[in-house]
Amino acid sequence: LAENQLGLLTGQPGLRIAPADLRTLPLPPLPPAGLPSSLLEARPDLRQAEETLVSANARIGVAKAALFPSLSLTGNLGSESAALSNLFTGSAGVWSLGLAATMPIFDAGRNTARIDQATARQKQALANYQKAVQSAFKDVNDALVNLQGYREAEQAQDRRAKAADRTLELAQIRYDAGYAGFLEVLDAQRSANDAQLSLVGARQARLNSTVDVFKALGGGWKDEHAAGENRLAVSAAPAKASVK
């Protein structure tokens, strides 16, 4: 099922992946010290929230611009225009009827209501952006904590698997020498198999947690973000994630 799904996503019907041992996969790089928080700017959810906020700010400007009268200030030979001359001398009826298309300031409060509406949307967009930022930092923190925990768990399971293999080896030697029955060998084999399965599960959890770290960071990091000797390159990091 996984092969069929990958084949569909990659446009390769009938894709077949050769069987392999999960333990032979290279260990993913550990996040180096000193990664800047600006990496999070590449996250799609933050970029969407940011653009929504920018759009909401622009709507306020559009709504306010609708309140400003639009008319010709000058006429022939640099004199005042007829519209400007009659701006404050005409009656309200003349204003609203004759200049309705260019004088939207007298609209029974509709434009003022539009400004209030745009302002409310801007506040909502700002709150959503702040929430997205908080969620991004929480995602990074959770991912790093899980990565550390699964890495330590894998190391513990690796020690357990090596100890179980050594126990199996000694049980086989004792059986070959006639000092123990085959039941002892079977029991050691079962313990070794359980330890190997637990090790594979811990490795899988560590790989998944590494993917979560890359996702939380918005795609990973570049080598210039690494500090000291731990300078690792991850090409998946978008260009926007570079330190300014």
mmCIF file with all atom_site columns, C-alpha atoms in Angstrom, residues 25-129:
data_model
loop_
_atom_site.group_PDB
_atom_site.id
_atom_site.type_symbol
_atom_site.label_atom_id
_atom_site.label_alt_id
_atom_site.label_comp_id
_atom_site.label_asym_id
_atom_site.label_entity_id
_atom_site.label_seq_id
_atom_site.pdbx_PDB_ins_code
_atom_site.Cartn_x
_atom_site.Cartn_y
_atom_site.Cartn_z
_atom_site.occupancy
_atom_site.B_iso_or_equiv
_atom_site.pdbx_formal_charge
_atom_site.auth_seq_id
_atom_site.auth_comp_id
_atom_site.auth_asym_id
_atom_site.auth_atom_id
_atom_site.pdbx_PDB_model_num
ATOM 1   C CA . LEU A 1 25  ? 19.716  4.009  7.110   1.00 0.00 ? 25  LEU A CA 1
ATOM 2   C CA . PRO A 1 26  ? 22.117  6.845  7.912   1.00 0.00 ? 26  PRO A CA 1
ATOM 3   C CA . LEU A 1 27  ? 21.458  8.633  11.156  1.00 0.00 ? 27  LEU A CA 1
ATOM 4   C CA . PRO A 1 28  ? 19.897  12.058 10.579  1.00 0.00 ? 28  PRO A CA 1
ATOM 5   C CA . PRO A 1 29  ? 21.916  15.109 11.620  1.00 0.00 ? 29  PRO A CA 1
ATOM 6   C CA . LEU A 1 30  ? 21.308  16.565 15.033  1.00 0.00 ? 30  LEU A CA 1
ATOM 7   C CA . PRO A 1 31  ? 20.202  20.212 15.172  1.00 0.00 ? 31  PRO A CA 1
ATOM 8   C CA . PRO A 1 32  ? 23.335  22.251 15.860  1.00 0.00 ? 32  PRO A CA 1
ATOM 9   C CA . ALA A 1 33  ? 23.600  24.816 18.623  1.00 0.00 ? 33  ALA A CA 1
ATOM 10  C CA . GLY A 1 34  ? 22.637  28.402 17.882  1.00 0.00 ? 34  GLY A CA 1
ATOM 11  C CA . LEU A 1 35  ? 19.900  27.922 15.272  1.00 0.00 ? 35  LEU A CA 1
ATOM 12  C CA . PRO A 1 36  ? 18.138  31.287 14.884  1.00 0.00 ? 36  PRO A CA 1
ATOM 13  C CA . SER A 1 37  ? 14.414  31.680 15.376  1.00 0.00 ? 37  SER A CA 1
ATOM 14  C CA . SER A 1 38  ? 14.244  33.364 11.957  1.00 0.00 ? 38  SER A CA 1
ATOM 15  C CA . LEU A 1 39  ? 14.170  29.859 10.465  1.00 0.00 ? 39  LEU A CA 1
ATOM 16  C CA . LEU A 1 40  ? 10.533  29.679 11.496  1.00 0.00 ? 40  LEU A CA 1
ATOM 17  C CA . GLU A 1 41  ? 9.686   32.422 8.998   1.00 0.00 ? 41  GLU A CA 1
ATOM 18  C CA . ALA A 1 42  ? 9.805   29.754 6.284   1.00 0.00 ? 42  ALA A CA 1
ATOM 19  C CA . ARG A 1 43  ? 6.928   27.812 7.838   1.00 0.00 ? 43  ARG A CA 1
ATOM 20  C CA . PRO A 1 44  ? 3.902   27.827 5.497   1.00 0.00 ? 44  PRO A CA 1
ATOM 21  C CA . ASP A 1 45  ? 1.449   28.523 8.319   1.00 0.00 ? 45  ASP A CA 1
ATOM 22  C CA . LEU A 1 46  ? 3.419   31.565 9.490   1.00 0.00 ? 46  LEU A CA 1
ATOM 23  C CA . ARG A 1 47  ? 3.794   32.900 5.964   1.00 0.00 ? 47  ARG A CA 1
ATOM 24  C CA . GLN A 1 48  ? 0.068   32.503 5.380   1.00 0.00 ? 48  GLN A CA 1
ATOM 25  C CA . ALA A 1 49  ? -0.780  34.264 8.649   1.00 0.00 ? 49  ALA A CA 1
ATOM 26  C CA . GLU A 1 50  ? 1.672   37.044 7.788   1.00 0.00 ? 50  GLU A CA 1
ATOM 27  C CA . GLU A 1 51  ? 0.214   37.616 4.326   1.00 0.00 ? 51  GLU A CA 1
ATOM 28  C CA . THR A 1 52  ? -3.294  37.602 5.786   1.00 0.00 ? 52  THR A CA 1
ATOM 29  C CA . LEU A 1 53  ? -2.229  40.307 8.228   1.00 0.00 ? 53  LEU A CA 1
ATOM 30  C CA . VAL A 1 54  ? -0.659  42.356 5.425   1.00 0.00 ? 54  VAL A CA 1
ATOM 31  C CA . SER A 1 55  ? -3.858  42.037 3.406   1.00 0.00 ? 55  SER A CA 1
ATOM 32  C CA . ALA A 1 56  ? -5.961  43.116 6.395   1.00 0.00 ? 56  ALA A CA 1
ATOM 33  C CA . ASN A 1 57  ? -3.787  46.192 6.894   1.00 0.00 ? 57  ASN A CA 1
ATOM 34  C CA . ALA A 1 58  ? -4.206  47.064 3.229   1.00 0.00 ? 58  ALA A CA 1
ATOM 35  C CA . ARG A 1 59  ? -7.999  46.819 3.530   1.00 0.00 ? 59  ARG A CA 1
ATOM 36  C CA . ILE A 1 60  ? -7.940  49.478 6.242   1.00 0.00 ? 60  ILE A CA 1
ATOM 37  C CA . GLY A 1 61  ? -6.095  51.810 3.880   1.00 0.00 ? 61  GLY A CA 1
ATOM 38  C CA . VAL A 1 62  ? -8.598  51.138 1.113   1.00 0.00 ? 62  VAL A CA 1
ATOM 39  C CA . ALA A 1 63  ? -11.538 51.805 3.420   1.00 0.00 ? 63  ALA A CA 1
ATOM 40  C CA . LYS A 1 64  ? -10.025 55.053 4.679   1.00 0.00 ? 64  LYS A CA 1
ATOM 41  C CA . ALA A 1 65  ? -9.242  56.163 1.145   1.00 0.00 ? 65  ALA A CA 1
ATOM 42  C CA . ALA A 1 66  ? -12.927 55.815 0.301   1.00 0.00 ? 66  ALA A CA 1
ATOM 43  C CA . LEU A 1 67  ? -13.690 58.607 2.800   1.00 0.00 ? 67  LEU A CA 1
ATOM 44  C CA . PHE A 1 68  ? -11.487 61.113 1.026   1.00 0.00 ? 68  PHE A CA 1
ATOM 45  C CA . PRO A 1 69  ? -13.253 63.178 -1.663  1.00 0.00 ? 69  PRO A CA 1
ATOM 46  C CA . SER A 1 70  ? -11.900 62.772 -5.181  1.00 0.00 ? 70  SER A CA 1
ATOM 47  C CA . LEU A 1 71  ? -12.365 65.779 -7.450  1.00 0.00 ? 71  LEU A CA 1
ATOM 48  C CA . SER A 1 72  ? -10.473 68.204 -9.670  1.00 0.00 ? 72  SER A CA 1
ATOM 49  C CA . LEU A 1 73  ? -9.020  71.067 -7.645  1.00 0.00 ? 73  LEU A CA 1
ATOM 50  C CA . THR A 1 74  ? -8.191  73.366 -10.554 1.00 0.00 ? 74  THR A CA 1
ATOM 51  C CA . GLY A 1 75  ? -9.936  74.545 -13.664 1.00 0.00 ? 75  GLY A CA 1
ATOM 52  C CA . ASN A 1 76  ? -8.789  76.497 -16.686 1.00 0.00 ? 76  ASN A CA 1
ATOM 53  C CA . LEU A 1 77  ? -5.774  78.791 -16.368 1.00 0.00 ? 77  LEU A CA 1
ATOM 54  C CA . GLY A 1 78  ? -4.996  77.468 -12.916 1.00 0.00 ? 78  GLY A CA 1
ATOM 55  C CA . SER A 1 79  ? -8.182  78.708 -11.289 1.00 0.00 ? 79  SER A CA 1
ATOM 56  C CA . GLU A 1 80  ? -10.262 76.727 -8.893  1.00 0.00 ? 80  GLU A CA 1
ATOM 57  C CA . SER A 1 81  ? -12.518 74.135 -10.421 1.00 0.00 ? 81  SER A CA 1
ATOM 58  C CA . ALA A 1 82  ? -16.294 74.342 -10.320 1.00 0.00 ? 82  ALA A CA 1
ATOM 59  C CA . ALA A 1 83  ? -16.423 71.273 -8.099  1.00 0.00 ? 83  ALA A CA 1
ATOM 60  C CA . LEU A 1 84  ? -14.063 72.859 -5.582  1.00 0.00 ? 84  LEU A CA 1
ATOM 61  C CA . SER A 1 85  ? -15.898 76.193 -5.741  1.00 0.00 ? 85  SER A CA 1
ATOM 62  C CA . ASN A 1 86  ? -19.241 74.571 -4.963  1.00 0.00 ? 86  ASN A CA 1
ATOM 63  C CA . LEU A 1 87  ? -17.839 72.153 -2.412  1.00 0.00 ? 87  LEU A CA 1
ATOM 64  C CA . PHE A 1 88  ? -18.865 74.151 0.665   1.00 0.00 ? 88  PHE A CA 1
ATOM 65  C CA . THR A 1 89  ? -21.491 76.441 -0.836  1.00 0.00 ? 89  THR A CA 1
ATOM 66  C CA . GLY A 1 90  ? -23.864 73.914 -2.294  1.00 0.00 ? 90  GLY A CA 1
ATOM 67  C CA . SER A 1 91  ? -26.608 72.297 -0.296  1.00 0.00 ? 91  SER A CA 1
ATOM 68  C CA . ALA A 1 92  ? -26.302 68.792 1.061   1.00 0.00 ? 92  ALA A CA 1
ATOM 69  C CA . GLY A 1 93  ? -28.669 67.634 -1.644  1.00 0.00 ? 93  GLY A CA 1
ATOM 70  C CA . VAL A 1 94  ? -26.489 69.080 -4.384  1.00 0.00 ? 94  VAL A CA 1
ATOM 71  C CA . TRP A 1 95  ? -23.456 67.469 -2.767  1.00 0.00 ? 95  TRP A CA 1
ATOM 72  C CA . SER A 1 96  ? -24.945 64.020 -2.520  1.00 0.00 ? 96  SER A CA 1
ATOM 73  C CA . LEU A 1 97  ? -26.712 64.058 -5.864  1.00 0.00 ? 97  LEU A CA 1
ATOM 74  C CA . GLY A 1 98  ? -24.263 65.894 -8.019  1.00 0.00 ? 98  GLY A CA 1
ATOM 75  C CA . LEU A 1 99  ? -21.041 64.525 -6.619  1.00 0.00 ? 99  LEU A CA 1
ATOM 76  C CA . ALA A 1 100 ? -22.097 61.135 -5.309  1.00 0.00 ? 100 ALA A CA 1
ATOM 77  C CA . ALA A 1 101 ? -19.607 59.314 -7.486  1.00 0.00 ? 101 ALA A CA 1
ATOM 78  C CA . THR A 1 102 ? -16.665 61.398 -6.342  1.00 0.00 ? 102 THR A CA 1
ATOM 79  C CA . MET A 1 103 ? -17.770 62.403 -2.823  1.00 0.00 ? 103 MET A CA 1
ATOM 80  C CA . PRO A 1 104 ? -18.252 59.121 -0.946  1.00 0.00 ? 104 PRO A CA 1
ATOM 81  C CA . ILE A 1 105 ? -17.733 60.815 2.411   1.00 0.00 ? 105 ILE A CA 1
ATOM 82  C CA . PHE A 1 106 ? -21.497 61.466 2.690   1.00 0.00 ? 106 PHE A CA 1
ATOM 83  C CA . ASP A 1 107 ? -22.872 57.927 2.559   1.00 0.00 ? 107 ASP A CA 1
ATOM 84  C CA . ALA A 1 108 ? -24.892 57.665 5.761   1.00 0.00 ? 108 ALA A CA 1
ATOM 85  C CA . GLY A 1 109 ? -21.944 56.083 7.592   1.00 0.00 ? 109 GLY A CA 1
ATOM 86  C CA . ARG A 1 110 ? -21.353 53.179 5.241   1.00 0.00 ? 110 ARG A CA 1
ATOM 87  C CA . ASN A 1 111 ? -17.677 53.946 4.689   1.00 0.00 ? 111 ASN A CA 1
ATOM 88  C CA . THR A 1 112 ? -17.123 54.498 8.392   1.00 0.00 ? 112 THR A CA 1
ATOM 89  C CA . ALA A 1 113 ? -18.661 51.090 8.996   1.00 0.00 ? 113 ALA A CA 1
ATOM 90  C CA . ARG A 1 114 ? -16.335 49.629 6.375   1.00 0.00 ? 114 ARG A CA 1
ATOM 91  C CA . ILE A 1 115 ? -13.339 51.075 8.234   1.00 0.00 ? 115 ILE A CA 1
ATOM 92  C CA . ASP A 1 116 ? -14.574 49.556 11.467  1.00 0.00 ? 116 ASP A CA 1
ATOM 93  C CA . GLN A 1 117 ? -15.056 46.238 9.723   1.00 0.00 ? 117 GLN A CA 1
ATOM 94  C CA . ALA A 1 118 ? -11.580 46.341 8.166   1.00 0.00 ? 118 ALA A CA 1
ATOM 95  C CA . THR A 1 119 ? -10.068 47.286 11.519  1.00 0.00 ? 119 THR A CA 1
ATOM 96  C CA . ALA A 1 120 ? -11.809 44.368 13.215  1.00 0.00 ? 120 ALA A CA 1
ATOM 97  C CA . ARG A 1 121 ? -10.518 42.008 10.555  1.00 0.00 ? 121 ARG A CA 1
ATOM 98  C CA . GLN A 1 122 ? -7.016  43.406 11.026  1.00 0.00 ? 122 GLN A CA 1
ATOM 99  C CA . LYS A 1 123 ? -7.200  42.761 14.757  1.00 0.00 ? 123 LYS A CA 1
ATOM 100 C CA . GLN A 1 124 ? -8.392  39.240 14.088  1.00 0.00 ? 124 GLN A CA 1
ATOM 101 C CA . ALA A 1 125 ? -5.563  38.668 11.601  1.00 0.00 ? 125 ALA A CA 1
ATOM 102 C CA . LEU A 1 126 ? -3.066  40.022 14.131  1.00 0.00 ? 126 LEU A CA 1
ATOM 103 C CA . ALA A 1 127 ? -4.393  37.666 16.808  1.00 0.00 ? 127 ALA A CA 1
ATOM 104 C CA . ASN A 1 128 ? -4.192  34.749 14.381  1.00 0.00 ? 128 ASN A CA 1
ATOM 105 C CA . TYR A 1 129 ? -0.615  35.677 13.490  1.00 0.00 ? 129 TYR A CA 1
#
